[in-house]
CSV table of C-alpha atoms in Angstrom, one decimal:
chain,number,residue,atom,x,y,z
A,1,UNK,CA,-15.8,-2.7,-14.3
A,2,UNK,CA,-13.5,-0.6,-16.5
A,3,UNK,CA,-12.2,-2.2,-19.6
A,4,UNK,CA,-13.8,-5.2,-21.2
A,5,UNK,CA,-12.5,-8.6,-20.2
A,6,UNK,CA,-12.7,-11.9,-22.0
A,7,UNK,CA,-15.4,-14.4,-21.2
A,8,UNK,CA,-12.9,-16.6,-19.3
A,9,UNK,CA,-11.7,-13.7,-17.2
A,10,UNK,CA,-15.3,-12.5,-16.6
A,11,UNK,CA,-15.9,-16.0,-15.1
A,12,UNK,CA,-12.8,-15.4,-12.9
A,13,UNK,CA,-14.2,-12.1,-11.8
A,14,UNK,CA,-17.5,-13.6,-10.8
A,15,UNK,CA,-15.8,-16.4,-9.0
A,16,UNK,CA,-13.6,-14.0,-7.0
A,17,UNK,CA,-16.7,-12.0,-6.1
A,18,UNK,CA,-18.2,-15.3,-4.8
A,19,UNK,CA,-15.2,-16.0,-2.7
A,20,UNK,CA,-15.3,-12.5,-1.3
A,21,UNK,CA,-18.8,-13.4,0.0
A,22,UNK,CA,-17.9,-16.9,1.1
A,23,UNK,CA,-15.0,-16.0,3.3
A,24,UNK,CA,-14.1,-13.5,6.0
A,25,UNK,CA,-10.9,-11.4,5.5
A,26,UNK,CA,-7.5,-12.9,6.1
A,27,UNK,CA,-8.8,-16.5,5.6
A,28,UNK,CA,-5.4,-18.1,4.8
A,29,UNK,CA,-6.9,-21.4,3.7
A,30,UNK,CA,-9.0,-19.6,1.0
A,31,UNK,CA,-6.0,-17.6,-0.2
A,32,UNK,CA,-3.9,-20.8,-0.6
A,33,UNK,CA,-6.7,-22.5,-2.4
A,34,UNK,CA,-7.3,-19.7,-4.9
A,35,UNK,CA,-3.6,-19.3,-5.5
A,36,UNK,CA,-3.3,-23.1,-6.2
A,37,UNK,CA,-6.5,-23.8,-8.2
A,38,UNK,CA,-7.7,-20.4,-9.3
A,39,UNK,CA,-11.0,-19.0,-8.1
A,40,UNK,CA,-13.2,-20.8,-10.6
A,41,UNK,CA,-11.8,-24.3,-10.0
A,42,UNK,CA,-11.7,-23.6,-6.2
A,43,UNK,CA,-15.5,-23.1,-6.3
A,44,UNK,CA,-15.9,-26.5,-8.0
A,45,UNK,CA,-13.6,-28.0,-5.4
A,46,UNK,CA,-15.7,-26.6,-2.6
A,47,UNK,CA,-18.8,-28.0,-4.2
A,48,UNK,CA,-17.2,-31.5,-4.1
A,49,UNK,CA,-15.7,-31.1,-0.6
A,50,UNK,CA,-19.1,-30.3,1.0
A,51,UNK,CA,-20.6,-33.6,-0.3
A,52,UNK,CA,-19.9,-36.5,2.1
A,53,UNK,CA,-19.3,-38.9,-0.7
A,54,UNK,CA,-16.6,-36.7,-2.4
A,55,UNK,CA,-15.1,-35.1,0.7
A,56,UNK,CA,-12.2,-37.5,1.3
A,57,UNK,CA,-11.0,-37.2,-2.3
A,58,UNK,CA,-11.3,-33.4,-2.4
A,59,UNK,CA,-9.4,-33.1,0.9
A,60,UNK,CA,-6.7,-35.3,-0.5
A,61,UNK,CA,-6.3,-33.0,-3.5
A,62,UNK,CA,-5.2,-30.1,-1.3
A,63,UNK,CA,-3.4,-31.9,1.5
A,64,UNK,CA,0.0,-30.8,0.3
A,65,UNK,CA,-0.6,-27.2,-0.5
A,66,UNK,CA,0.7,-25.9,2.8
A,67,UNK,CA,2.2,-27.9,5.7
A,68,UNK,CA,0.5,-25.6,8.2
A,69,UNK,CA,-3.0,-26.4,6.8
A,70,UNK,CA,-3.7,-30.1,7.5
A,71,UNK,CA,-6.8,-32.1,6.7
A,72,UNK,CA,-8.6,-31.0,9.8
A,73,UNK,CA,-8.0,-27.4,9.0
A,74,UNK,CA,-9.3,-27.9,5.5
A,75,UNK,CA,-12.4,-29.6,6.9
A,76,UNK,CA,-13.0,-26.6,9.2
A,77,UNK,CA,-12.6,-24.3,6.2
A,78,UNK,CA,-15.2,-26.2,4.2
A,79,UNK,CA,-17.5,-26.0,7.2
A,80,UNK,CA,-17.1,-22.2,7.3
A,81,UNK,CA,-17.6,-21.6,3.6
A,82,UNK,CA,-20.3,-24.1,2.6
A,83,UNK,CA,-23.3,-22.5,4.5
A,84,UNK,CA,-22.9,-19.4,2.4
A,85,UNK,CA,-23.0,-21.2,-0.9
A,86,UNK,CA,-26.8,-21.2,-1.1
A,87,UNK,CA,-27.0,-17.4,-1.0
A,88,UNK,CA,-24.4,-16.7,-3.6
A,89,UNK,CA,-25.4,-14.4,-6.5
A,90,UNK,CA,-22.2,-12.7,-7.8
A,91,UNK,CA,-23.9,-11.3,-10.9
A,92,UNK,CA,-26.3,-9.4,-8.7
A,93,UNK,CA,-23.5,-8.1,-6.5
A,94,UNK,CA,-21.7,-6.9,-9.6
A,95,UNK,CA,-24.8,-5.1,-10.7
A,96,UNK,CA,-25.1,-3.4,-7.3
A,97,UNK,CA,-21.6,-2.0,-7.4
A,98,UNK,CA,-22.0,-1.0,-11.1
A,99,UNK,CA,-25.2,0.9,-10.2
A,100,UNK,CA,-23.2,2.8,-7.5
A,101,UNK,CA,-20.8,3.9,-10.2
A,102,UNK,CA,-18.1,1.5,-8.9
A,103,UNK,CA,-16.1,-1.4,-10.1
A,104,UNK,CA,-14.4,-4.7,-9.1
A,105,UNK,CA,-10.7,-5.3,-9.4
A,106,UNK,CA,-9.0,-8.7,-9.4
A,107,UNK,CA,-5.3,-9.7,-9.4
A,108,UNK,CA,-4.0,-9.2,-12.9
A,109,UNK,CA,-6.1,-6.2,-13.7
A,110,UNK,CA,-4.1,-3.2,-14.9
A,111,UNK,CA,-5.4,-1.2,-11.9
A,112,UNK,CA,-4.8,-3.9,-9.3
A,113,UNK,CA,-2.5,-2.4,-6.7
A,114,UNK,CA,0.6,-4.6,-6.7
A,115,UNK,CA,1.3,-3.8,-3.1
A,116,UNK,CA,-1.6,-6.0,-2.1
A,117,UNK,CA,0.3,-9.0,-3.4
A,118,UNK,CA,2.7,-8.6,-0.5
A,119,UNK,CA,0.0,-9.9,1.8
A,120,UNK,CA,0.4,-13.3,0.3
A,121,UNK,CA,-2.4,-15.8,1.1
A,122,UNK,CA,-4.1,-13.0,3.1
A,123,UNK,CA,-4.5,-10.7,0.1
A,124,UNK,CA,-8.1,-9.8,-0.8
A,125,UNK,CA,-9.8,-12.0,-3.4
A,126,UNK,CA,-11.0,-8.9,-5.1
A,127,UNK,CA,-11.2,-5.2,-4.5
A,128,UNK,CA,-14.5,-3.3,-4.6
A,129,UNK,CA,-14.0,0.4,-5.6
A,130,UNK,CA,-16.0,3.6,-5.9
A,131,UNK,CA,-14.1,6.4,-7.6
A,132,UNK,CA,-11.2,6.2,-10.0
A,133,UNK,CA,-9.3,2.9,-9.4
A,134,UNK,CA,-6.4,4.1,-11.6
A,135,UNK,CA,-5.5,6.4,-8.7
A,136,UNK,CA,-4.4,3.4,-6.7
A,137,UNK,CA,-1.3,3.4,-8.9
A,138,UNK,CA,-0.1,6.7,-7.3
A,139,UNK,CA,2.7,6.5,-4.8
A,140,UNK,CA,0.9,6.8,-1.4
A,141,UNK,CA,1.5,7.3,2.3
A,142,UNK,CA,-0.9,6.0,5.0
A,143,UNK,CA,-1.8,8.6,7.6
A,144,UNK,CA,-3.6,7.0,10.6
A,145,UNK,CA,-4.3,7.5,14.2
A,146,UNK,CA,-6.8,7.5,17.0
A,147,UNK,CA,-10.5,8.1,16.6
A,148,UNK,CA,-10.4,10.3,19.8
A,149,UNK,CA,-7.9,12.7,18.3
A,150,UNK,CA,-6.8,15.9,20.0
A,151,UNK,CA,-6.4,19.4,18.5
A,152,UNK,CA,-2.7,18.7,18.4
A,153,UNK,CA,-3.2,15.5,16.4
A,154,UNK,CA,-5.6,17.1,14.0
A,155,UNK,CA,-3.2,20.0,13.4
A,156,UNK,CA,-0.2,17.7,12.8
A,157,UNK,CA,-2.2,15.5,10.5
A,158,UNK,CA,-3.3,18.4,8.3
A,159,UNK,CA,0.2,19.8,8.2
A,160,UNK,CA,1.7,16.5,7.2
A,161,UNK,CA,-0.9,15.8,4.6
A,162,UNK,CA,-0.4,19.2,2.9
A,163,UNK,CA,3.3,18.4,2.6
A,164,UNK,CA,2.7,14.9,1.3
A,165,UNK,CA,0.3,16.1,-1.3
A,166,UNK,CA,2.8,18.7,-2.3
A,167,UNK,CA,5.3,15.9,-2.7
A,168,UNK,CA,3.0,14.1,-5.1
A,169,UNK,CA,1.7,11.4,-2.8
A,170,UNK,CA,-1.8,10.1,-2.4
A,171,UNK,CA,-3.0,9.8,1.2
A,172,UNK,CA,-4.5,6.6,2.4
A,173,UNK,CA,-6.6,6.3,5.6
A,174,UNK,CA,-9.5,4.4,7.0
A,175,UNK,CA,-12.5,6.8,6.9
A,176,UNK,CA,-13.1,6.7,10.6
A,177,UNK,CA,-13.5,9.6,13.1
A,178,UNK,CA,-10.4,11.4,14.4
A,179,UNK,CA,-7.1,11.3,12.6
A,180,UNK,CA,-8.6,9.3,9.6
A,181,UNK,CA,-11.2,11.9,8.9
A,182,UNK,CA,-8.8,14.8,9.4
A,183,UNK,CA,-6.4,13.2,6.9
A,184,UNK,CA,-9.1,12.8,4.3
A,185,UNK,CA,-10.5,16.3,4.8
A,186,UNK,CA,-7.0,17.8,4.7
A,187,UNK,CA,-6.3,15.9,1.4
A,188,UNK,CA,-9.5,17.2,-0.1
A,189,UNK,CA,-8.8,20.7,1.1
A,190,UNK,CA,-5.5,20.9,-0.7
A,191,UNK,CA,-6.8,19.1,-3.8
A,192,UNK,CA,-4.8,16.0,-3.3
A,193,UNK,CA,-5.7,12.4,-4.0
A,194,UNK,CA,-7.6,10.7,-1.0
A,195,UNK,CA,-7.9,6.9,-0.7
A,196,UNK,CA,-10.3,5.6,1.9
A,197,UNK,CA,-10.3,1.9,2.9
A,198,UNK,CA,-13.6,0.7,4.3
A,199,UNK,CA,-14.3,-2.3,6.6
A,200,UNK,CA,-17.8,-2.9,5.2
A,201,UNK,CA,-19.6,-2.8,1.9
A,202,UNK,CA,-19.5,0.3,-0.3
A,203,UNK,CA,-23.2,0.5,-0.6
A,204,UNK,CA,-23.4,2.3,2.7
A,205,UNK,CA,-20.5,4.4,3.9
A,206,UNK,CA,-19.6,4.0,7.6
A,207,UNK,CA,-19.6,5.8,9.9
A,208,UNK,CA,-22.8,7.5,8.7
A,209,UNK,CA,-21.6,10.9,10.1
A,210,UNK,CA,-18.7,10.7,7.6
A,211,UNK,CA,-20.8,9.7,4.6
A,212,UNK,CA,-20.7,13.1,2.9
A,213,UNK,CA,-16.9,13.3,3.3
A,214,UNK,CA,-16.5,9.7,1.9
A,215,UNK,CA,-18.8,10.6,-1.0
A,216,UNK,CA,-16.4,13.4,-1.8
A,217,UNK,CA,-13.5,11.1,-1.5
A,218,UNK,CA,-15.1,8.8,-4.1
A,219,UNK,CA,-15.6,11.8,-6.3
A,220,UNK,CA,-12.1,13.1,-6.1
A,221,UNK,CA,-10.1,10.0,-5.2
A,222,UNK,CA,-11.2,6.4,-4.6
A,223,UNK,CA,-12.9,4.4,-1.8
A,224,UNK,CA,-12.1,0.7,-1.6
A,225,UNK,CA,-13.1,-2.4,0.4
A,226,UNK,CA,-12.5,-6.1,0.2
A,227,UNK,CA,-16.1,-6.7,1.5
A,228,UNK,CA,-19.0,-7.0,-1.0
A,229,UNK,CA,-22.0,-4.7,-0.8
A,230,UNK,CA,-24.2,-5.2,2.1
A,231,UNK,CA,-21.4,-6.4,4.4
A,232,UNK,CA,-21.7,-4.9,7.9
A,233,UNK,CA,-18.5,-3.2,9.3
A,234,UNK,CA,-17.9,-5.4,12.3
A,235,UNK,CA,-15.0,-5.0,14.7
A,236,UNK,CA,-12.9,-7.9,13.3
A,237,UNK,CA,-13.4,-6.5,9.8
A,238,UNK,CA,-12.0,-3.1,10.9
A,239,UNK,CA,-8.9,-4.8,12.3
A,240,UNK,CA,-8.5,-6.9,9.1
A,241,UNK,CA,-8.9,-3.9,6.8
A,242,UNK,CA,-5.8,-2.3,8.5
A,243,UNK,CA,-3.5,-4.6,6.5
A,244,UNK,CA,-5.0,-3.1,3.3
A,245,UNK,CA,-4.2,0.4,4.4
A,246,UNK,CA,-0.6,-0.6,5.1
A,247,UNK,CA,-0.3,-2.6,1.8
A,248,UNK,CA,-1.7,0.2,-0.4
A,249,UNK,CA,0.9,2.7,1.0
A,250,UNK,CA,4.6,2.9,0.5
A,251,UNK,CA,4.9,4.0,4.2
A,252,UNK,CA,2.7,4.3,7.2
A,253,UNK,CA,2.6,7.3,9.6
A,254,UNK,CA,0.9,7.0,13.0
A,255,UNK,CA,0.2,10.6,14.0
A,256,UNK,CA,-1.6,10.1,17.3
A,257,UNK,CA,-2.5,6.8,19.0
A,258,UNK,CA,-3.3,5.8,22.5
A,259,UNK,CA,-1.8,2.6,24.1
A,260,UNK,CA,-4.5,0.4,22.7
A,261,UNK,CA,-5.4,2.3,19.5
A,262,UNK,CA,-6.4,0.3,16.4
A,263,UNK,CA,-3.8,2.3,14.5
A,264,UNK,CA,-1.2,0.2,16.1
A,265,UNK,CA,-2.7,-2.7,14.1
A,266,UNK,CA,-1.9,-0.9,10.9
A,267,UNK,CA,1.6,-0.2,12.2
A,268,UNK,CA,2.1,-3.9,12.8
A,269,UNK,CA,0.9,-4.9,9.3
A,270,UNK,CA,3.3,-2.3,7.8
A,271,UNK,CA,6.2,-3.9,9.6
A,272,UNK,CA,5.1,-7.4,8.7
A,273,UNK,CA,5.1,-6.7,4.9
A,274,UNK,CA,8.3,-4.6,5.1
A,275,UNK,CA,7.0,-1.1,4.7
A,276,UNK,CA,8.6,1.9,6.4
A,277,UNK,CA,6.8,2.8,9.7
A,278,UNK,CA,6.9,6.2,11.2
A,279,UNK,CA,5.3,7.9,14.2
A,280,UNK,CA,4.9,11.4,15.4
A,281,UNK,CA,5.9,12.2,18.9
A,282,UNK,CA,3.4,14.0,21.2
A,283,UNK,CA,3.5,15.6,24.6
A,284,UNK,CA,4.9,13.1,27.1
A,285,UNK,CA,2.0,13.7,29.4
A,286,UNK,CA,-0.6,12.9,26.7
A,287,UNK,CA,-2.2,9.5,26.8
A,288,UNK,CA,-3.4,10.1,23.3
A,289,UNK,CA,0.3,9.8,22.1
A,290,UNK,CA,1.3,6.8,24.3
A,291,UNK,CA,0.9,4.4,21.4
A,292,UNK,CA,3.2,6.6,19.2
A,293,UNK,CA,5.8,6.7,21.9
A,294,UNK,CA,5.6,2.9,22.2
A,295,UNK,CA,6.2,2.6,18.5
A,296,UNK,CA,9.2,5.0,18.7
A,297,UNK,CA,10.7,2.9,21.5
A,298,UNK,CA,10.3,-0.2,19.4
A,299,UNK,CA,12.1,1.2,16.4
A,300,UNK,CA,9.6,3.3,14.3
A,301,UNK,CA,11.1,6.3,12.6
A,302,UNK,CA,10.5,9.6,14.4
A,303,UNK,CA,9.0,12.1,12.0
A,304,UNK,CA,8.1,15.8,12.5
A,305,UNK,CA,7.6,17.0,8.9
A,306,UNK,CA,6.3,15.7,5.6
A,307,UNK,CA,9.8,16.0,4.2
A,308,UNK,CA,11.0,13.4,6.7
A,309,UNK,CA,8.3,11.0,5.6
A,310,UNK,CA,9.2,11.4,2.0
A,311,UNK,CA,12.8,10.6,2.8
A,312,UNK,CA,11.6,7.2,3.9
A,313,UNK,CA,10.3,6.6,0.4
A,314,UNK,CA,12.9,8.3,-1.8
A,315,UNK,CA,16.5,7.6,-2.8
A,316,UNK,CA,19.0,9.7,-0.8
A,317,UNK,CA,19.2,13.3,-2.1
A,318,UNK,CA,16.0,13.2,-4.2
A,319,UNK,CA,13.4,14.6,-1.7
A,320,UNK,CA,14.4,18.3,-2.3
A,321,UNK,CA,13.5,17.9,-6.0
A,322,UNK,CA,10.1,16.6,-5.1
A,323,UNK,CA,8.9,18.9,-2.4
A,324,UNK,CA,8.1,22.6,-2.7
A,325,UNK,CA,8.1,24.6,0.5
A,326,UNK,CA,7.3,21.7,2.7
A,327,UNK,CA,7.3,23.0,6.3
A,328,UNK,CA,10.6,22.2,8.1
A,329,UNK,CA,9.0,21.1,11.4
A,330,UNK,CA,5.8,20.8,13.3
A,331,UNK,CA,6.4,24.0,15.2
A,332,UNK,CA,6.8,26.1,12.1
A,333,UNK,CA,3.7,28.1,11.8
A,334,UNK,CA,3.2,28.4,8.0
A,335,UNK,CA,5.1,27.6,4.9
A,336,UNK,CA,6.0,30.4,2.4
A,337,UNK,CA,2.9,30.1,0.3
A,338,UNK,CA,0.5,29.9,3.2
A,339,UNK,CA,2.2,32.9,4.8
A,340,UNK,CA,1.9,34.9,1.6
A,341,UNK,CA,-1.8,34.2,1.3
A,342,UNK,CA,-2.5,35.0,5.0
A,343,UNK,CA,-0.5,38.2,4.7
A,344,UNK,CA,-2.6,39.1,1.6
A,345,UNK,CA,-5.8,38.9,3.5
A,346,UNK,CA,-7.0,42.2,4.9
A,347,UNK,CA,-7.1,42.5,8.7
A,348,UNK,CA,-10.9,43.0,8.7
A,349,UNK,CA,-12.4,42.8,5.2
A,350,UNK,CA,-13.3,39.7,3.2
A,351,UNK,CA,-11.9,39.2,-0.3
A,352,UNK,CA,-12.4,36.7,-3.1
A,353,UNK,CA,-9.9,34.2,-4.4
A,354,UNK,CA,-9.0,36.3,-7.5
A,355,UNK,CA,-8.0,39.2,-5.3
A,356,UNK,CA,-5.8,36.9,-3.2
A,357,UNK,CA,-4.1,35.7,-6.4
A,358,UNK,CA,-3.3,39.2,-7.4
A,359,UNK,CA,-2.2,40.3,-4.0
A,360,UNK,CA,-0.1,37.3,-3.1
A,361,UNK,CA,1.6,36.8,-6.5
A,362,UNK,CA,0.8,33.1,-6.4
A,363,UNK,CA,-1.1,30.9,-8.9
A,364,UNK,CA,-4.8,30.1,-8.4
A,365,UNK,CA,-3.9,26.5,-7.5
A,366,UNK,CA,-1.3,27.6,-4.9
A,367,UNK,CA,-3.8,30.1,-3.4
A,368,UNK,CA,-6.5,27.4,-3.2
A,369,UNK,CA,-4.1,24.9,-1.6
A,370,UNK,CA,-3.0,27.5,1.0
A,371,UNK,CA,-6.6,28.5,1.8
A,372,UNK,CA,-7.5,24.8,2.3
A,373,UNK,CA,-4.7,24.4,4.9
A,374,UNK,CA,-5.4,27.8,6.6
A,375,UNK,CA,-9.1,26.9,6.9
A,376,UNK,CA,-8.2,23.5,8.5
A,377,UNK,CA,-5.8,25.3,10.8
A,378,UNK,CA,-8.5,27.7,11.9
A,379,UNK,CA,-6.6,30.7,10.5
A,380,UNK,CA,-9.2,31.8,7.9
A,381,UNK,CA,-12.9,31.2,7.3
A,382,UNK,CA,-15.3,31.4,4.4
A,383,UNK,CA,-17.7,34.3,4.1
A,384,UNK,CA,-19.9,33.3,1.2
A,385,UNK,CA,-17.7,33.3,-1.9
A,386,UNK,CA,-15.1,35.3,0.0
A,387,UNK,CA,-12.4,34.6,2.6
A,388,UNK,CA,-11.5,36.5,5.7
A,389,UNK,CA,-9.2,36.0,8.7
A,390,UNK,CA,-10.6,34.0,11.5
A,391,UNK,CA,-11.9,36.3,14.2
A,392,UNK,CA,-12.2,39.3,11.9
């Protein structure tokens, strides 16, 4: 759990863990209750409210918290939460995440992402993490899109991510198939900071086919969830976690999305909390980009390069100082460093990384970054410890 907390704050941590188990995401009544009473006292209130003899008095205590939550709504909330009280064991759940090498963040912790507070009563009660939670303080961009991505969408995602990492941004996405997975893999390939937001518990990464990738994300970045260990990633939880993706990022980019893509939910949440929203145009005949075109018609920023995304986040005139050799457009083949590395590769022979450093005149870090992008783009491939041009 990172740094030591006082006994009182440890009690608050355990109470917030309990509330993360008692409620489903986006439970407005729970958020209002915790904001008013605090997590510890809110548990005491619930214990009273579930007793018939004390219910009327307990409901009267919270009747004025929010005009949209009346006595009937509070009664329904108690009916939702109370059945889960018997199975609560927050200490055990804390032990589970600790054994996984993870931690729990609560509001007020130094590593708590302040952007989550923009969600108001729908903010998570706590955040379960695996990896380095301090990385959540980095400026970040969300890169999201369809699970059924096309070659075009994957290429665009990798190119955007390379530029965003070069501009000093962490890359947030949802760990799913398609654009999410491409964004994470591209971030890892260029040695950036990946942030993956899960819909279920962190004891078992989902989807299972992405488990190895998500394990690497946890090693080199951070994986987060509002759901305690053991929580199944049901459809509604996927939709709810999209607001976390939007809130953890300074801007959201939808790379490729069909008319009914779940990525449009992330876009909606970004607009709701006042974050810049951008979309990448695709072929007008592609159903895979119909959702992006819809967002563009409705006012999303049209972006075709990482530099344009960074302009949404930076004061006017400051982007050029932050970005080195960011590709000018999606149709540009390679940036200068990538072109130098590809040109340094022999037409048919395979060479190791040190040879490419000498031949290209670039640093080892620049060569590695370029190779990561070129591999994702299908331009080079590994041959043991060496690299060669694809097709050679």
